[in-house]
Coordinates of C-alpha atoms and ligand atoms in Angstrom, one line a residue:
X200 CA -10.8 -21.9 8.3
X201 CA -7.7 -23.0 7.2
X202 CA -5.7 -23.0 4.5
X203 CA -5.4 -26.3 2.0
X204 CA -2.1 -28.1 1.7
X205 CA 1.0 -26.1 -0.2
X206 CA 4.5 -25.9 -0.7
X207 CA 5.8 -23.3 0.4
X208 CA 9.6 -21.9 -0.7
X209 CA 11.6 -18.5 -0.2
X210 CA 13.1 -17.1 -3.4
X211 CA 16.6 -15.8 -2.9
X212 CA 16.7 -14.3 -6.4
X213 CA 14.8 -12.8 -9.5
X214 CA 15.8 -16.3 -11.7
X215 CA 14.8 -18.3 -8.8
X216 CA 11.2 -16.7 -9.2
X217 CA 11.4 -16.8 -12.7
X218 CA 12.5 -20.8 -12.7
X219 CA 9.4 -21.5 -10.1
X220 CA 7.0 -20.2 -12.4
X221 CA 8.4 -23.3 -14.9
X222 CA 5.5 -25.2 -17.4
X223 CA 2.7 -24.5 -15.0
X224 CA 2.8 -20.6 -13.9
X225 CA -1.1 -20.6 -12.9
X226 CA 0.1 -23.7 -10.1
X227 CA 2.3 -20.9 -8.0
X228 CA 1.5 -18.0 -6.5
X229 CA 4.0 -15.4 -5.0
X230 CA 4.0 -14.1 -1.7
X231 CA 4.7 -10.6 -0.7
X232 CA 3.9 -9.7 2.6
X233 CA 0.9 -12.0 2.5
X234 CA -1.6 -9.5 4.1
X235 CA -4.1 -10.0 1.5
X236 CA -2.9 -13.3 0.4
X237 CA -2.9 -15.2 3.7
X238 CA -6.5 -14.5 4.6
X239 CA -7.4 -15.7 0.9
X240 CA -5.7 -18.5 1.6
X241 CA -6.9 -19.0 4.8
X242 CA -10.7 -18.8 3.2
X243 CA -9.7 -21.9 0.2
X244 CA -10.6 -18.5 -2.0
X245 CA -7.2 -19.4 -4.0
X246 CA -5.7 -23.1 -3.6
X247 CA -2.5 -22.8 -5.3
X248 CA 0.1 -25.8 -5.1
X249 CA 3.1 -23.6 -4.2
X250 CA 3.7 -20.7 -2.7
X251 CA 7.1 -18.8 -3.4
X252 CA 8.0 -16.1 -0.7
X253 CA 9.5 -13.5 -2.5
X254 CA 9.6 -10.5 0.4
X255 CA 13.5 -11.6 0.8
X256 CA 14.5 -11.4 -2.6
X257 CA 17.4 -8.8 -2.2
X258 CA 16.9 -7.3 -6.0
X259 CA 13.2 -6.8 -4.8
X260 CA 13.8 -5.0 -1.9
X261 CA 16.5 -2.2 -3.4
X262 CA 15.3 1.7 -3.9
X263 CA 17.5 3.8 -6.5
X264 CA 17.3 6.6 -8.5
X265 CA 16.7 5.8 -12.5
X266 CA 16.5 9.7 -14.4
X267 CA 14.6 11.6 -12.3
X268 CA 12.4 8.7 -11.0
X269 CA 12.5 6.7 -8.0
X270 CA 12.7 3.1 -8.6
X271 CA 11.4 0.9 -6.0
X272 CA 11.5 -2.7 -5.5
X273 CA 8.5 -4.8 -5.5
X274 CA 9.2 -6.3 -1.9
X275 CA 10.1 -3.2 0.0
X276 CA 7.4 -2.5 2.5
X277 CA 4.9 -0.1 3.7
X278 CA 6.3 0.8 7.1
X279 CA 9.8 0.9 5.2
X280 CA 8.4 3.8 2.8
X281 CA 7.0 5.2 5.8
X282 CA 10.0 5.7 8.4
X283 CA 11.8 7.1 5.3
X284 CA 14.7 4.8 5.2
X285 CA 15.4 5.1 1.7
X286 CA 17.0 8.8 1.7
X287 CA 15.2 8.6 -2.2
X288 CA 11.3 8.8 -0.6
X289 CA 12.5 11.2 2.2
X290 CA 9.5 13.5 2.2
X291 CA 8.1 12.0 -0.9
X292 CA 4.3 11.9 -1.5
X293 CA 4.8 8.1 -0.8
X294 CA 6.0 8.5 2.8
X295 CA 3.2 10.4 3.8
X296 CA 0.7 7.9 2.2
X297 CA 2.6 4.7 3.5
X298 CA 2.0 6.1 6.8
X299 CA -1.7 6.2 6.6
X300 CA -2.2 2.5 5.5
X301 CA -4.2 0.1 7.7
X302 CA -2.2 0.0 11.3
X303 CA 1.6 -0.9 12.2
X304 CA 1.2 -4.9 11.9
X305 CA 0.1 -5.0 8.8
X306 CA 2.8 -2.2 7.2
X307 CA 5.5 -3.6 8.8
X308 CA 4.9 -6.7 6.4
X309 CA 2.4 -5.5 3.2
X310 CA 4.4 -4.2 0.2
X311 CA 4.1 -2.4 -2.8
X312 CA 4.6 -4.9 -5.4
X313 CA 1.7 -6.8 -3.3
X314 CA -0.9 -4.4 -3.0
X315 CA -0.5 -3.2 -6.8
X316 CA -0.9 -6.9 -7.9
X317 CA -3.8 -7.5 -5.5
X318 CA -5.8 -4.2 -6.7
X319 CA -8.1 -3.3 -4.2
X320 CA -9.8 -0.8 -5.4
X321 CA -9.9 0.7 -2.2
X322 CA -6.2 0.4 -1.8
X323 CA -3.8 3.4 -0.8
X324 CA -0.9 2.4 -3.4
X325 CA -3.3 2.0 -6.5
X326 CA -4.6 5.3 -5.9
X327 CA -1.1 6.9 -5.5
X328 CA 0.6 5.1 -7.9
X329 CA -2.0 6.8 -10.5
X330 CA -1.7 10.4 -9.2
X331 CA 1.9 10.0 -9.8
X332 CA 2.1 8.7 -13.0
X333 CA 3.5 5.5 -11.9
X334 CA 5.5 2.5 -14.1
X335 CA 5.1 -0.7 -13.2
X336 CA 8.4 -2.4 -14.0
X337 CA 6.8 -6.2 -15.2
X338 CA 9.7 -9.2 -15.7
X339 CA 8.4 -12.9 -16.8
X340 CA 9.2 -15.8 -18.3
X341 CA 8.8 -14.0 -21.6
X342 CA 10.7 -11.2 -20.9
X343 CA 10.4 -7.5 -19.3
X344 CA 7.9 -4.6 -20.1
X345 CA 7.1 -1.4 -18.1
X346 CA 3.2 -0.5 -18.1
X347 CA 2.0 2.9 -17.0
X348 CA 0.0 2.6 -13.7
X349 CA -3.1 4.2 -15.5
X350 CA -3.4 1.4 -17.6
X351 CA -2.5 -1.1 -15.1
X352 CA -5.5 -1.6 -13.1
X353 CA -8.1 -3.4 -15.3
X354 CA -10.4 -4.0 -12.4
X355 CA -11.1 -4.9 -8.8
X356 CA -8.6 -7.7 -8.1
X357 CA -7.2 -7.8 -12.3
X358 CA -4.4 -6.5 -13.9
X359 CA -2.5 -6.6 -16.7
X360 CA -0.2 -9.4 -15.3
X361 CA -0.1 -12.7 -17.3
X362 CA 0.8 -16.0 -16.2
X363 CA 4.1 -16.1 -15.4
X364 CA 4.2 -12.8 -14.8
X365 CA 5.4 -10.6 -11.8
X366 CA 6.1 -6.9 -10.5
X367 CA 9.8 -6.3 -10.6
X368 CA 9.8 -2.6 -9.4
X369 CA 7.8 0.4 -9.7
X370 CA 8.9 4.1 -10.9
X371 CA 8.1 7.0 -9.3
X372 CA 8.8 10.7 -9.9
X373 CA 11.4 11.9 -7.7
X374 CA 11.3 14.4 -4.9
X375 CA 10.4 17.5 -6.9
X376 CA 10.8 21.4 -5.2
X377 CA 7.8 22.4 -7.5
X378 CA 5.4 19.4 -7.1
X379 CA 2.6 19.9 -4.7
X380 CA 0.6 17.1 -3.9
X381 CA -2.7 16.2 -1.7
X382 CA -4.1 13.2 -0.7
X383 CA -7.4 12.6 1.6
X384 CA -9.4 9.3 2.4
X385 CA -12.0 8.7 4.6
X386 CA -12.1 5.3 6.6
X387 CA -15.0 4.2 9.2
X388 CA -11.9 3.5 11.8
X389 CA -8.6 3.2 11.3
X390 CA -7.1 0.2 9.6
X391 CA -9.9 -0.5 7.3
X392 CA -10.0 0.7 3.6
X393 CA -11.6 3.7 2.4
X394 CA -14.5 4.5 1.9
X395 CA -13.8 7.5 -0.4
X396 CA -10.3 8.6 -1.4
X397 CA -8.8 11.3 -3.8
X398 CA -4.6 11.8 -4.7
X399 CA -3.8 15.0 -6.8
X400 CA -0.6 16.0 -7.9
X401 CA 0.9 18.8 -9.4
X402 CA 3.9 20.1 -10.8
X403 CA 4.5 22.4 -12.9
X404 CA 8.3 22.1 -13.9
X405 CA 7.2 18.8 -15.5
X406 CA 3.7 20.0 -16.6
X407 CA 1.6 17.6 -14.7
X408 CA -1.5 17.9 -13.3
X409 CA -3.6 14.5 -11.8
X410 CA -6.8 14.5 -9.8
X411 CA -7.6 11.1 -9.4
X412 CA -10.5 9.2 -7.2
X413 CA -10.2 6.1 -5.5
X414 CA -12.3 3.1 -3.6
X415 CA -14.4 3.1 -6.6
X416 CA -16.1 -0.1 -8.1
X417 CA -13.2 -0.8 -10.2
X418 CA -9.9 1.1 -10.6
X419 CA -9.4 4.6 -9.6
X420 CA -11.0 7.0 -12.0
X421 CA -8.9 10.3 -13.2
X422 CA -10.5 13.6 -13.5
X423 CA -8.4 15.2 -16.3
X424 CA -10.4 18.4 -16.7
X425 CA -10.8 19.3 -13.1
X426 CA -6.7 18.9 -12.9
X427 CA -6.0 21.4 -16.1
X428 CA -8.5 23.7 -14.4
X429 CA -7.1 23.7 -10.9
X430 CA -3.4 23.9 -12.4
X431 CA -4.8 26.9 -14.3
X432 CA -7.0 28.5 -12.0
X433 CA -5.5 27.7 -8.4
X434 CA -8.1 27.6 -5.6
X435 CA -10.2 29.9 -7.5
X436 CA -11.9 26.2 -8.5
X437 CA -12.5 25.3 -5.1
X438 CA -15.5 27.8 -5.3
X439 CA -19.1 27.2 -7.5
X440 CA -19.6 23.4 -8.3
X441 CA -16.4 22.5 -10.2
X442 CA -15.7 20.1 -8.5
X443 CA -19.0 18.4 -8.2
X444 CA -19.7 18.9 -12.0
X445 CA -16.2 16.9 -12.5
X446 CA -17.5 13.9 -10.2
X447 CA -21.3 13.5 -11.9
X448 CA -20.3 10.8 -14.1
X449 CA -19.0 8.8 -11.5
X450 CA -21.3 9.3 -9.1
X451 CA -24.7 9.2 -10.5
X452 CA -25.4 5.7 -9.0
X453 CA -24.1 6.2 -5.5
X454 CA -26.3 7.5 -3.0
X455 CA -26.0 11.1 -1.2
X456 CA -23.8 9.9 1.5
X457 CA -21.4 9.1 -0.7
X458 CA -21.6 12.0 -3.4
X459 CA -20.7 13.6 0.2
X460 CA -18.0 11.8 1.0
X461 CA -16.4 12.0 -2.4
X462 CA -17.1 15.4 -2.5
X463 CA -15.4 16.1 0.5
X464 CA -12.1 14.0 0.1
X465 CA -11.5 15.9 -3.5
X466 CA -12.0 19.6 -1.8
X467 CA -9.7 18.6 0.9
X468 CA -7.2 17.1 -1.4
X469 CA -7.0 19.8 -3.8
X470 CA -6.9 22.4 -0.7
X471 CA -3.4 20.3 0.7
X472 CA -2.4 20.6 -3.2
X473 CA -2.7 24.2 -2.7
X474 CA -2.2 25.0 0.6
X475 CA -5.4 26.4 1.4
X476 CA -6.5 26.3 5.5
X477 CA -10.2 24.1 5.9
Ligands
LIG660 C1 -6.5 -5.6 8.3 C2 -6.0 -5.1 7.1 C3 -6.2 -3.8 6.7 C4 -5.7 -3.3 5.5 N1 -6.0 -2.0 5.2 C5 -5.5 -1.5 4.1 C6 -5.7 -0.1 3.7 O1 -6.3 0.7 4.5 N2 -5.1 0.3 2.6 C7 -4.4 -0.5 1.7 O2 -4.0 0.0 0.7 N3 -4.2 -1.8 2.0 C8 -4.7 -2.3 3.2 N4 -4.5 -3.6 3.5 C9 -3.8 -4.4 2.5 C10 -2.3 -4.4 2.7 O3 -1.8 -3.1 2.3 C11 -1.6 -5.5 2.0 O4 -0.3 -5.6 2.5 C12 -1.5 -5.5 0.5 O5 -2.8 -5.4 -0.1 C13 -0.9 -6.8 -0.1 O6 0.4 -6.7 0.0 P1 1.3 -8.0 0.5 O7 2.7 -7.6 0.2 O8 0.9 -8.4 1.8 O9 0.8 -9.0 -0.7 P2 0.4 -10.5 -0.5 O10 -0.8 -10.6 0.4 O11 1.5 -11.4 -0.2 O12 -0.1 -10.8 -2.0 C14 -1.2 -10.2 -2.6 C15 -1.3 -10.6 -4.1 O13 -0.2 -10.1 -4.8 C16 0.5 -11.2 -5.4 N5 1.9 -10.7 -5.3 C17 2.7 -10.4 -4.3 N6 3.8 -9.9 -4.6 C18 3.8 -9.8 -6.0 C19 4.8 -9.4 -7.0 N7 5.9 -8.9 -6.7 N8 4.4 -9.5 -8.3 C20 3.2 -10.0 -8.6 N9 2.3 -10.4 -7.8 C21 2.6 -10.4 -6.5 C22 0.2 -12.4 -4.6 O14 0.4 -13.6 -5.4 C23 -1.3 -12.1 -4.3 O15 -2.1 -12.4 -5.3 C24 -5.0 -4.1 4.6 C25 -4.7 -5.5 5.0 C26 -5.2 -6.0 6.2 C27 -4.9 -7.4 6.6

């Protein structure tokens, strides 16, 4: 199938995208790297009038450091978080996540401000972005406002955004010598989304501690007393069922293959966390 007639445009700046949105926001949609967008559009599942390309937009694409977070444009992509050429994510938790996301094609063109705004709740960045405590940086018609990442997420494919509405940037903590971090996903082959996935992250200088479970129903669930524990109690929680006990609410409905799976990506996420072999 293809897609049904639109205009399509290339924003140059952030008023230029602000402008486009005009008397009608819910006629435009943005375009990131169009990875998720193009095949919806290819299916009639969204029909918008216009489509404004915003991957160029030069304030969108910019990664600086904002008191002790990383601040990273909406449009910068996957494969550029990956080959690490923004000194600021050099051996960040992001790096090696970005490097694990579908194959090369669709990094080199998928972003962050995309997938966030898409939600998949099977997507990599959603999960991360949670672990780490994430803001999303939010600029509109009506003005700015940063959300946390936790709060985010309302769904599978909805989010806080309004009409009018767009991802600016996103905050991250910076590289950190005391934050340890894990992350573990299982996929049937590589380039499709997870079946199970788990991001924890750790550090105590800043007393954090996240456990947090993706490629559920909705958005990614946090597991606040199995964090405190394993922050208190080290790998000593790896041991008994901990870990199971923390995941029975959310996994009461699925079947056993999956109480597996989930069981499994949390174990060998907290044991990268820790740096426990196995
Ligand atoms: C074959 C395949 C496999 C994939 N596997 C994975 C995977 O394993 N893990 C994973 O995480 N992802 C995966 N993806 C998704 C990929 O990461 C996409 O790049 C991502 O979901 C969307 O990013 P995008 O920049 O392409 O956004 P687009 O497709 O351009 O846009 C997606 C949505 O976000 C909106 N949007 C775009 N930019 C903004 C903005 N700045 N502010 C507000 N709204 C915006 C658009 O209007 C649209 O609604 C896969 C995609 C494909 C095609």
């Amino acid at each position: 199938m293809k897609a049904a007639k639109f205009e399509y445009e290339q924003a140059q700046s952030l008023q230029q995208i602000q402008d486009a949105y005009g008397s009608d926001p819910s006629a435009l949609r943005l375009m990131g790297g169009s990875q998720s967008l193009g095949p919806m559009l290819n299916l009639r599942l969204v029909r918008p009038g216009r489509v404004l390309d915003v991957s160029a937009v030069p304030e969108l694409r910019q990664v600086t450091a904002i008191k002790g977070h990383v601040r990273i444009g909406a449009a910068v992509t996957h494969a550029q978080i990956e080959d690490g050429i923004y000194e600021l994510l050099r051996g960040h938790m992001m790096q090696k996540v970005a490097g694990r996301i579908a194959y090369r094609g669709v990094r080199n063109r998928g972003t962050l401000g995309g997938s966030l705004a898409h939600a998949d709740p099977a997507a990599d960045w959603v999960l991360t972005c949670v672990a780490l405590g994430a803001r999303i940086n939010v600029r509109g018609t009506q003005g700015s406002r940063t959300v946390p990442m936790s709060e985010f997420m309302l769904a599978a494919y909805t989010t806080v955004l309004e009409a009018g509405e767009f991802i600016e940037s996103v905050d991250v903590p910076e590289v950190s010598g005391s934050a340890r971090w894990g992350y573990y996903k299982f996929t049937r082959k590589v380039g499709e989304f997870a079946d199970a996935s788990c991001a924890c992250y750790f550090d105590p200088a800043t007393r954090t501690a996240r456990v947090v479970i993706g490629a559920m129903e909705g958005a990614p669930r946090s597991l606040p007393e199995l964090a405190v524990k394993v922050a208190a109690q080290g790998a000593a929680v790896l041991e008994g069922d901990t870990i199971e006990a923390a995941l029975q609410p959310y996994l009461a409905q699925r079947d056993e293959a999956h109480q597996v799976l989930f069981r499994t990506v949390v174990e060998r996420s907290l044991k990268q966390a820790l740096g426990v072999k196995g």
